[in-house]
Amino acid sequence: MATLFHGVGAALTPFSASNKLLLPSPKSESRGAIFLHRSDARVNHAFNLKPATPNQDLFIPNAVATKRETSTKSGHELLLFEALREGLEEEMERDPRVCVMGEDVGHYGGSYKVTKGLAEKYGDLRVLDTPIAENSFTGMGIGAAMTGLRPIVEGMNMGFLLLAFNQISNNCGMLHYTSGGQFTIPIVIRGPGGVGRQLGAEHSQRLESYFQSIPGIQMVACSTPYNAKGLMKAAIRSENPVILFEHVLLYNLKERIPDEEYVLSLEEAEMVRPGEHVTILTYSRMRYHVMQAAKTLVNKGYDPEVIDIRSLKPFDLYTIGCSVKKTHRVLIVEECMRTGGIGASLTAAITENFHDYLDAPIVCLSSQDVPTPYAGTLEEWTVVQPAQIVTAVEQLCQ
Amino acid sequence: MSFSATNFAQPRPVPVGVRSNEKPLSSDASRFRFRGPPSFLGSPHSLRFKPIPPFKLAIPHSQRSAASSVTHIANGKMVKSSANLLITKEEGLELYEDMILGRFFEDMCAQMYYRGKMFGFVHLYNGQEAVSTGFFKLLKKEDTVVSTYRDHVHALSKGVPARAVMSELFGKATGCCRGQGGSMHMFSKEHNVIGGFAFIGEGIPVATGAAFSSKYRREVLKEAGADQVTLAFFGDGTCNNGQFYECLNMAALWKLPIIFVVENNLWAIGMSHLRATSDPEIWKKGPAFGMPGVHVDGMDVLKVREVAKEAIERARRGDGPTLVECETYRFRGHSLADPDELRDPAEKARYAARDPISALKKYLFENKLASEQELKSIEKKIDEVLDDAVEYSDESPLPPRSQLLENVFADPKGFGIGPDGKYRCEDPKFTQGTAHV
C-alpha cells in the first residue's frame, strides 16, 4: 500500500539512487520508541523514482508506487475506526488527563465505534456521554482544556458542530491570544463529515471550509488507517486546538499499520504517488477517487503525482511547492463546495507563491454548490468522480 | 433544604438600612407578583440533597419562610438577636476596601475613556460591587472565576493588580493580557480568572468545563484537595440564552462544583428584563434543573456573602451547583457609549439610595466596627493605588510589532511550513511580527 510505503520509508535516512528502500532502523530519529515520521517530500530530492526509460513506454501495473516488502512481517491489520481508537487509547493510557466527551461516546461506544470499549476501561467521567448540547459541551471541553485537561470532543457528525461554531470560533481559536498566551487550549475536536451514502443534505456537510478562516486552530484530515492513528496521536499531543476531520465512508478501510508507536506531523502533507506530469492535490475521501483515476491515467500514459495534503490549515507549502516546481501543473480535487472551499484557498496560496512555476492555470475540481441531494444519482453528480479527474488531467496536460 | 424556593418565598428582601415598609424594588413591582406557593420543594429529587440547617439571613421574617432569621428590621434599625454580627471588623474593612476599589476604579476608567486613553466598548460595574465583593472574598486563589464583558471589578476582586487591569485597558504590553484582550477579556492564570467574554453566555460553558476539571481531578486523577469551585457570572439577558440552560442541565446532571451567579440588573442595554423574559424570576429556573435556586438582594453585600458562603461550601463538598440570582443595578449605562435614556430616573434614584457602599458604611458605623477615619484612610489608599495604576499604565510601552504573531498558537508550528521547507515560525521575520503567514 502506498501509505505503508510512505510511512515506513520516510524516516530521515538517506536513500540511494536505486529503488531499494532503506528501512529506518529503530535507532534513527526516535524519542523512546516513537518515530516521528516526516513527509517524503524532503527525501524525494534524493530519492528519485524516475525510471530509466521514458514514461510513455513504461507500463506501471500498479498506479501507486511499487509495494515494497517489509523486512519483517510486522504490523497488524485493522480498520480505520480501529486505528483511531488505538491512537486514542494509547494516548489515554499515556496521559491521564486525556478525556473524551461527546454524544454516545461512552456506553454506546461511539456512533462509529471509535470509542468502543473505552468507557468500560476508563470510566464514565473520562469517556463522558454528554447531553445533546454541542455548543455547551464543546465550550465545556474548552474550559476543561484551559484548566489543565486534554479533552477530545467528538461531534457525532461534523455538521452538528455548526452548533458549536460560537465556541470553536470565539473561544477555541481566540482565547490563547486574547489571554496574552496565559491559557493553552489543547483540545481536539473530531468527527466524521463529508458526503456519505444518501445521508441527506444536513448530514453531508464539509465543515473544513467554514472553519478554515478561524485564526488559532489547526485542521487536519485523515484518509488512511495509518495516518488516522498518527494524526490522532499528534493532535492529542499538540498544545494547539486541532480539528480532526474524518470521513463517514472511510471508517471501514483496512490497512496494515506498524506495531511500534508512531506520531505523524500535523503540518505536513503526504506523498501518495510520486510522478512527473501533474500534481494532484487532494485530501480525505477524494484521495481514493484520485487514485482510481490515477490507474486510468497511468494506463493512458500519464504520470500523476498525488499528494494528500492532510493538513488543511496550515497548508504544507513546501511539499506542494516542490511538487509544483517539478510538474508545473496543478489539479486540486476536493469534496468541499466550489465557493470558498479548501481548494479555493489552496489555489490562491499556490498562485501567490508559485505562480512562476506554473505552465497552466490551476484547475480545481470541487463539489457542486448544491445542498447534497438524497437521491443517489444526484448525490453522485454533486461530488467529483474519477472520470472527471481523468478528463481534467488530460486537458491540463495538453 | 435551605435553598429551595419556599425558604425564600418572598423574593423581595428588604435591604439593610431601609425601612421595612419601603415599597419593593423594581419599578414594575406589580409584575413581580408572587404566584402562590411553589408546588414542589426545590428539586424533585429532594432525597439527593442533604438537609442543610436553615441558615441565618437578614431578611424580614416571612410567614411562609421556614428559616429562622437572625436579624429582622424594625423601624429601619437592625435589631440583633443573641447571634453574632455577620462580619468581624477585619472582614468589614476588607469588604469595604474591595468595594471602594471597584467603584473608584470604574470611575477612573470613565475618566480615562473620556480623555482618550482607552477605546472600544467599556462596561462599568458601578452599583453592582456588592455581588462581586460578596462572593470573591470567600474564594480561595485556586478557585476559578468566569465573567462577562463587565469584568474589570471581577478581575480586581479576584486579586489581579489594578496596574495590570488598567494597563490592559490602555492597551499596553504590561496589561494582564499583554494588551491583546482589552476591556472585555480579562484573564489571569495566576488568579484563575478565565475571562472576560464578549458574547453573552459564551463563558458559561467554559466555566462548566473548569468545574468539570475540578471534579475530574478529584475523581479520576484522585488529587488530594481538589475541591476548587468555579463561579460563573452573567446577567439577566443571558438567562434567555440557550447556553445558560444547557449548562444548568449539565452542571446539575454531573453535580459539578459550580455556582451560577446571575447579576440581574434588570436591563440588557435597553431591553428591560421584564420585556424579554416570560418568567422574570430567574432563581426559579434552578429547581427546574434539579439545583437550588436562590434570590438575594444584590445591593447588600452581607446578604450576598451569606448566600455565597452556603453555595460555595455546598459546591466544595461535592453537593453540586447552585443558581444564585442577585438583584442588583448598574448606576451607569450599559457601556460608556450608552446614553442611558431609557431607564426611569425614579428607578435610578431608588437604587442609588441603596448604594451598596453606603449601606455597608452604615452597617459598619452602626455596629461600631469601623470609624469614619478608618474608612477615609481606606479610600485614600485606594486613590493612591489608582493614581499609581494610571501612572504605570501611562508609562508602559505599547505592544511592539513583534508581539503580533506570538500568541496565536501555543505551539507556533501551527503556522505551518513555508515554501522554503522551514516552519514559518523559524523565519526571523516571525519574531518581528512581519512574517508572511
PDB file of C-alpha atoms in Angstrom, chain B residues 164-359:
ATOM      1  CA  ALA B 164      -2.366  45.066  35.295  1.00  0.00           C
ATOM      2  CA  VAL B 165      -6.030  45.746  34.649  1.00  0.00           C
ATOM      3  CA  MET B 166      -5.530  49.417  33.891  1.00  0.00           C
ATOM      4  CA  SER B 167      -2.650  48.747  31.513  1.00  0.00           C
ATOM      5  CA  GLU B 168      -4.752  46.178  29.749  1.00  0.00           C
ATOM      6  CA  LEU B 169      -7.453  48.785  29.297  1.00  0.00           C
ATOM      7  CA  PHE B 170      -4.902  51.200  27.933  1.00  0.00           C
ATOM      8  CA  GLY B 171      -3.773  48.504  25.537  1.00  0.00           C
ATOM      9  CA  LYS B 172      -0.242  48.423  26.846  1.00  0.00           C
ATOM     10  CA  ALA B 173       2.146  45.495  26.753  1.00  0.00           C
ATOM     11  CA  THR B 174       2.167  45.300  30.543  1.00  0.00           C
ATOM     12  CA  GLY B 175      -1.538  44.576  30.707  1.00  0.00           C
ATOM     13  CA  CYS B 176      -2.722  41.314  32.168  1.00  0.00           C
ATOM     14  CA  CYS B 177      -3.273  40.006  28.665  1.00  0.00           C
ATOM     15  CA  ARG B 178      -0.373  41.889  27.103  1.00  0.00           C
ATOM     16  CA  GLY B 179      -2.810  44.375  25.656  1.00  0.00           C
ATOM     17  CA  GLN B 180      -4.322  41.748  23.422  1.00  0.00           C
ATOM     18  CA  GLY B 181      -7.567  41.258  25.259  1.00  0.00           C
ATOM     19  CA  GLY B 182      -8.854  44.633  26.297  1.00  0.00           C
ATOM     20  CA  SER B 183     -11.746  45.592  28.481  1.00  0.00           C
ATOM     21  CA  MET B 184     -13.863  42.584  27.695  1.00  0.00           C
ATOM     22  CA  HIS B 185     -11.193  39.918  28.002  1.00  0.00           C
ATOM     23  CA  MET B 186      -9.577  39.988  31.393  1.00  0.00           C
ATOM     24  CA  PHE B 187      -7.625  36.812  32.014  1.00  0.00           C
ATOM     25  CA  SER B 188      -5.214  35.835  34.724  1.00  0.00           C
ATOM     26  CA  LYS B 189      -3.720  32.421  35.051  1.00  0.00           C
ATOM     27  CA  GLU B 190      -2.221  33.250  38.405  1.00  0.00           C
ATOM     28  CA  HIS B 191      -5.525  34.313  39.878  1.00  0.00           C
ATOM     29  CA  ASN B 192      -7.620  31.828  37.914  1.00  0.00           C
ATOM     30  CA  VAL B 193      -9.697  34.362  36.086  1.00  0.00           C
ATOM     31  CA  ILE B 194     -10.589  32.659  32.828  1.00  0.00           C
ATOM     32  CA  GLY B 195     -12.384  35.516  31.160  1.00  0.00           C
ATOM     33  CA  GLY B 196     -13.731  38.059  30.160  1.00  0.00           C
ATOM     34  CA  PHE B 197     -16.074  37.130  27.252  1.00  0.00           C
ATOM     35  CA  ALA B 198     -17.546  39.495  24.776  1.00  0.00           C
ATOM     36  CA  PHE B 199     -20.559  37.454  23.701  1.00  0.00           C
ATOM     37  CA  ILE B 200     -23.024  36.813  26.438  1.00  0.00           C
ATOM     38  CA  GLY B 201     -23.433  33.255  27.535  1.00  0.00           C
ATOM     39  CA  GLU B 202     -20.160  32.218  25.956  1.00  0.00           C
ATOM     40  CA  GLY B 203     -18.347  31.940  29.207  1.00  0.00           C
ATOM     41  CA  ILE B 204     -20.880  29.726  30.932  1.00  0.00           C
ATOM     42  CA  PRO B 205     -19.820  26.530  29.128  1.00  0.00           C
ATOM     43  CA  VAL B 206     -16.202  27.429  29.754  1.00  0.00           C
ATOM     44  CA  ALA B 207     -16.998  27.778  33.447  1.00  0.00           C
ATOM     45  CA  THR B 208     -18.759  24.439  33.325  1.00  0.00           C
ATOM     46  CA  GLY B 209     -15.596  22.996  31.848  1.00  0.00           C
ATOM     47  CA  ALA B 210     -13.480  24.446  34.617  1.00  0.00           C
ATOM     48  CA  ALA B 211     -15.830  22.894  37.157  1.00  0.00           C
ATOM     49  CA  PHE B 212     -15.635  19.632  35.251  1.00  0.00           C
ATOM     50  CA  SER B 213     -11.843  19.813  35.509  1.00  0.00           C
ATOM     51  CA  SER B 214     -12.133  20.156  39.237  1.00  0.00           C
ATOM     52  CA  LYS B 215     -14.402  17.139  39.513  1.00  0.00           C
ATOM     53  CA  TYR B 216     -12.164  15.175  37.161  1.00  0.00           C
ATOM     54  CA  ARG B 217      -9.151  15.982  39.282  1.00  0.00           C
ATOM     55  CA  ARG B 218     -10.896  14.756  42.347  1.00  0.00           C
ATOM     56  CA  GLU B 219     -12.452  11.616  40.955  1.00  0.00           C
ATOM     57  CA  VAL B 220     -10.262  10.460  38.094  1.00  0.00           C
ATOM     58  CA  LEU B 221      -6.851  11.830  38.926  1.00  0.00           C
ATOM     59  CA  LYS B 222      -7.549  11.351  42.642  1.00  0.00           C
ATOM     60  CA  GLU B 223      -5.783  14.574  43.542  1.00  0.00           C
ATOM     61  CA  ALA B 224      -5.972  15.402  47.196  1.00  0.00           C
ATOM     62  CA  GLY B 225      -7.630  18.678  47.981  1.00  0.00           C
ATOM     63  CA  ALA B 226      -9.081  19.093  44.510  1.00  0.00           C
ATOM     64  CA  ASP B 227     -12.092  20.996  45.658  1.00  0.00           C
ATOM     65  CA  GLN B 228     -11.766  24.082  43.528  1.00  0.00           C
ATOM     66  CA  VAL B 229     -15.018  25.806  42.925  1.00  0.00           C
ATOM     67  CA  THR B 230     -15.958  27.737  39.811  1.00  0.00           C
ATOM     68  CA  LEU B 231     -18.095  30.849  39.712  1.00  0.00           C
ATOM     69  CA  ALA B 232     -19.822  31.911  36.532  1.00  0.00           C
ATOM     70  CA  PHE B 233     -21.119  35.481  36.440  1.00  0.00           C
ATOM     71  CA  PHE B 234     -23.555  36.678  33.872  1.00  0.00           C
ATOM     72  CA  GLY B 235     -26.556  38.937  33.519  1.00  0.00           C
ATOM     73  CA  ASP B 236     -30.297  38.777  33.179  1.00  0.00           C
ATOM     74  CA  GLY B 237     -30.140  38.933  29.392  1.00  0.00           C
ATOM     75  CA  THR B 238     -28.004  35.821  29.307  1.00  0.00           C
ATOM     76  CA  CYS B 239     -30.676  33.899  31.141  1.00  0.00           C
ATOM     77  CA  ASN B 240     -32.694  33.747  27.964  1.00  0.00           C
ATOM     78  CA  ASN B 241     -29.816  32.211  26.060  1.00  0.00           C
ATOM     79  CA  GLY B 242     -29.567  28.517  25.264  1.00  0.00           C
ATOM     80  CA  GLN B 243     -26.079  28.095  26.631  1.00  0.00           C
ATOM     81  CA  PHE B 244     -27.362  29.020  30.088  1.00  0.00           C
ATOM     82  CA  TYR B 245     -29.919  26.259  30.124  1.00  0.00           C
ATOM     83  CA  GLU B 246     -27.651  23.682  28.571  1.00  0.00           C
ATOM     84  CA  CYS B 247     -25.082  24.324  31.256  1.00  0.00           C
ATOM     85  CA  LEU B 248     -27.595  24.292  34.090  1.00  0.00           C
ATOM     86  CA  ASN B 249     -28.564  20.860  32.863  1.00  0.00           C
ATOM     87  CA  MET B 250     -25.035  19.510  32.634  1.00  0.00           C
ATOM     88  CA  ALA B 251     -23.908  21.030  35.899  1.00  0.00           C
ATOM     89  CA  ALA B 252     -26.813  19.562  37.803  1.00  0.00           C
ATOM     90  CA  LEU B 253     -26.550  16.253  35.987  1.00  0.00           C
ATOM     91  CA  TRP B 254     -22.947  15.716  36.970  1.00  0.00           C
ATOM     92  CA  LYS B 255     -23.064  17.688  40.217  1.00  0.00           C
ATOM     93  CA  LEU B 256     -20.297  19.986  39.121  1.00  0.00           C
ATOM     94  CA  PRO B 257     -18.756  22.352  41.694  1.00  0.00           C
ATOM     95  CA  ILE B 258     -20.057  25.495  40.079  1.00  0.00           C
ATOM     96  CA  ILE B 259     -22.149  28.430  41.149  1.00  0.00           C
ATOM     97  CA  PHE B 260     -24.141  30.279  38.546  1.00  0.00           C
ATOM     98  CA  VAL B 261     -24.393  33.871  39.688  1.00  0.00           C
ATOM     99  CA  VAL B 262     -26.940  35.954  37.858  1.00  0.00           C
ATOM    100  CA  GLU B 263     -26.319  39.670  38.198  1.00  0.00           C
ATOM    101  CA  ASN B 264     -29.844  40.714  37.432  1.00  0.00           C
ATOM    102  CA  ASN B 265     -29.602  44.443  36.928  1.00  0.00           C
ATOM    103  CA  LEU B 266     -32.953  44.430  35.159  1.00  0.00           C
ATOM    104  CA  TRP B 267     -31.606  45.828  31.903  1.00  0.00           C
ATOM    105  CA  ALA B 268     -29.840  44.316  28.915  1.00  0.00           C
ATOM    106  CA  ILE B 269     -28.652  47.512  27.270  1.00  0.00           C
ATOM    107  CA  GLY B 270     -32.073  48.969  26.563  1.00  0.00           C
ATOM    108  CA  MET B 271     -34.127  45.838  26.950  1.00  0.00           C
ATOM    109  CA  SER B 272     -35.912  45.570  30.221  1.00  0.00           C
ATOM    110  CA  HIS B 273     -35.704  42.120  31.730  1.00  0.00           C
ATOM    111  CA  LEU B 274     -39.447  42.084  32.095  1.00  0.00           C
ATOM    112  CA  ARG B 275     -39.973  42.747  28.399  1.00  0.00           C
ATOM    113  CA  ALA B 276     -37.618  39.963  27.390  1.00  0.00           C
ATOM    114  CA  THR B 277     -38.490  37.157  29.729  1.00  0.00           C
ATOM    115  CA  SER B 278     -41.645  35.137  30.035  1.00  0.00           C
ATOM    116  CA  ASP B 279     -40.980  34.340  33.685  1.00  0.00           C
ATOM    117  CA  PRO B 280     -38.704  37.000  35.081  1.00  0.00           C
ATOM    118  CA  GLU B 281     -37.908  35.176  38.299  1.00  0.00           C
ATOM    119  CA  ILE B 282     -34.635  33.624  37.305  1.00  0.00           C
ATOM    120  CA  TRP B 283     -33.976  31.806  40.570  1.00  0.00           C
ATOM    121  CA  LYS B 284     -36.924  29.552  39.812  1.00  0.00           C
ATOM    122  CA  LYS B 285     -35.066  28.101  36.889  1.00  0.00           C
ATOM    123  CA  GLY B 286     -32.588  26.389  39.149  1.00  0.00           C
ATOM    124  CA  PRO B 287     -35.023  23.891  40.697  1.00  0.00           C
ATOM    125  CA  ALA B 288     -36.356  23.140  37.234  1.00  0.00           C
ATOM    126  CA  PHE B 289     -32.968  21.588  36.523  1.00  0.00           C
ATOM    127  CA  GLY B 290     -32.511  19.996  39.886  1.00  0.00           C
ATOM    128  CA  MET B 291     -30.408  22.548  41.678  1.00  0.00           C
ATOM    129  CA  PRO B 292     -31.285  25.073  44.339  1.00  0.00           C
ATOM    130  CA  GLY B 293     -32.274  28.497  43.134  1.00  0.00           C
ATOM    131  CA  VAL B 294     -31.797  31.467  45.421  1.00  0.00           C
ATOM    132  CA  HIS B 295     -32.798  35.051  45.111  1.00  0.00           C
ATOM    133  CA  VAL B 296     -30.780  37.573  47.089  1.00  0.00           C
ATOM    134  CA  ASP B 297     -30.639  41.303  47.378  1.00  0.00           C
ATOM    135  CA  GLY B 298     -27.579  42.128  45.333  1.00  0.00           C
ATOM    136  CA  MET B 299     -27.272  45.624  46.758  1.00  0.00           C
ATOM    137  CA  ASP B 300     -26.450  44.254  50.186  1.00  0.00           C
ATOM    138  CA  VAL B 301     -23.004  42.784  50.411  1.00  0.00           C
ATOM    139  CA  LEU B 302     -23.687  40.978  53.656  1.00  0.00           C
ATOM    140  CA  LYS B 303     -26.671  39.143  52.294  1.00  0.00           C
ATOM    141  CA  VAL B 304     -24.786  38.197  49.184  1.00  0.00           C
ATOM    142  CA  ARG B 305     -21.953  36.996  51.340  1.00  0.00           C
ATOM    143  CA  GLU B 306     -24.186  34.764  53.402  1.00  0.00           C
ATOM    144  CA  VAL B 307     -25.724  33.172  50.352  1.00  0.00           C
ATOM    145  CA  ALA B 308     -22.329  32.862  48.740  1.00  0.00           C
ATOM    146  CA  LYS B 309     -20.899  31.125  51.762  1.00  0.00           C
ATOM    147  CA  GLU B 310     -23.547  28.454  51.681  1.00  0.00           C
ATOM    148  CA  ALA B 311     -23.363  27.982  47.930  1.00  0.00           C
ATOM    149  CA  ILE B 312     -19.587  27.771  47.880  1.00  0.00           C
ATOM    150  CA  GLU B 313     -19.498  25.308  50.742  1.00  0.00           C
ATOM    151  CA  ARG B 314     -22.115  23.238  49.008  1.00  0.00           C
ATOM    152  CA  ALA B 315     -20.057  23.100  45.847  1.00  0.00           C
ATOM    153  CA  ARG B 316     -16.876  22.363  47.712  1.00  0.00           C
ATOM    154  CA  ARG B 317     -18.471  19.459  49.495  1.00  0.00           C
ATOM    155  CA  GLY B 318     -19.411  17.971  46.160  1.00  0.00           C
ATOM    156  CA  ASP B 319     -23.116  18.546  46.521  1.00  0.00           C
ATOM    157  CA  GLY B 320     -23.384  20.225  43.187  1.00  0.00           C
ATOM    158  CA  PRO B 321     -24.298  23.544  41.631  1.00  0.00           C
ATOM    159  CA  THR B 322     -26.414  26.421  42.820  1.00  0.00           C
ATOM    160  CA  LEU B 323     -28.153  29.178  40.914  1.00  0.00           C
ATOM    161  CA  VAL B 324     -27.987  32.494  42.717  1.00  0.00           C
ATOM    162  CA  GLU B 325     -29.942  35.419  41.378  1.00  0.00           C
ATOM    163  CA  CYS B 326     -28.627  38.709  42.718  1.00  0.00           C
ATOM    164  CA  GLU B 327     -30.984  41.564  42.220  1.00  0.00           C
ATOM    165  CA  THR B 328     -28.743  44.494  41.564  1.00  0.00           C
ATOM    166  CA  TYR B 329     -28.500  47.634  39.488  1.00  0.00           C
ATOM    167  CA  ARG B 330     -25.915  49.419  37.410  1.00  0.00           C
ATOM    168  CA  PHE B 331     -25.689  53.101  38.117  1.00  0.00           C
ATOM    169  CA  ARG B 332     -24.179  53.904  34.757  1.00  0.00           C
ATOM    170  CA  GLY B 333     -25.265  52.973  31.284  1.00  0.00           C
ATOM    171  CA  HIS B 334     -24.627  49.589  29.749  1.00  0.00           C
ATOM    172  CA  SER B 335     -21.333  50.867  28.417  1.00  0.00           C
ATOM    173  CA  LEU B 336     -19.687  54.222  28.124  1.00  0.00           C
ATOM    174  CA  ALA B 337     -21.290  54.570  24.744  1.00  0.00           C
ATOM    175  CA  ASP B 338     -24.789  54.084  26.109  1.00  0.00           C
ATOM    176  CA  PRO B 339     -26.704  57.343  26.639  1.00  0.00           C
ATOM    177  CA  ASP B 340     -28.909  55.511  29.143  1.00  0.00           C
ATOM    178  CA  GLU B 341     -32.057  57.394  28.271  1.00  0.00           C
ATOM    179  CA  LEU B 342     -34.499  54.573  28.586  1.00  0.00           C
ATOM    180  CA  ARG B 343     -34.362  53.902  32.294  1.00  0.00           C
ATOM    181  CA  ASP B 344     -36.755  55.731  34.536  1.00  0.00           C
ATOM    182  CA  PRO B 345     -34.927  58.334  36.668  1.00  0.00           C
ATOM    183  CA  ALA B 346     -37.121  57.398  39.590  1.00  0.00           C
ATOM    184  CA  GLU B 347     -35.915  53.823  39.336  1.00  0.00           C
ATOM    185  CA  LYS B 348     -32.332  55.004  39.208  1.00  0.00           C
ATOM    186  CA  ALA B 349     -32.875  57.187  42.229  1.00  0.00           C
ATOM    187  CA  ARG B 350     -34.408  54.367  44.176  1.00  0.00           C
ATOM    188  CA  TYR B 351     -31.431  52.160  43.576  1.00  0.00           C
ATOM    189  CA  ALA B 352     -28.963  54.951  44.150  1.00  0.00           C
ATOM    190  CA  ALA B 353     -30.433  55.210  47.614  1.00  0.00           C
ATOM    191  CA  ARG B 354     -29.481  51.590  48.098  1.00  0.00           C
ATOM    192  CA  ASP B 355     -25.879  52.076  47.113  1.00  0.00           C
ATOM    193  CA  PRO B 356     -24.072  49.043  48.498  1.00  0.00           C
ATOM    194  CA  ILE B 357     -21.105  51.041  49.632  1.00  0.00           C
ATOM    195  CA  SER B 358     -23.259  53.434  51.627  1.00  0.00           C
ATOM    196  CA  ALA B 359     -25.148  50.505  53.043  1.00  0.00           C
TER     197      ALA B 359
END
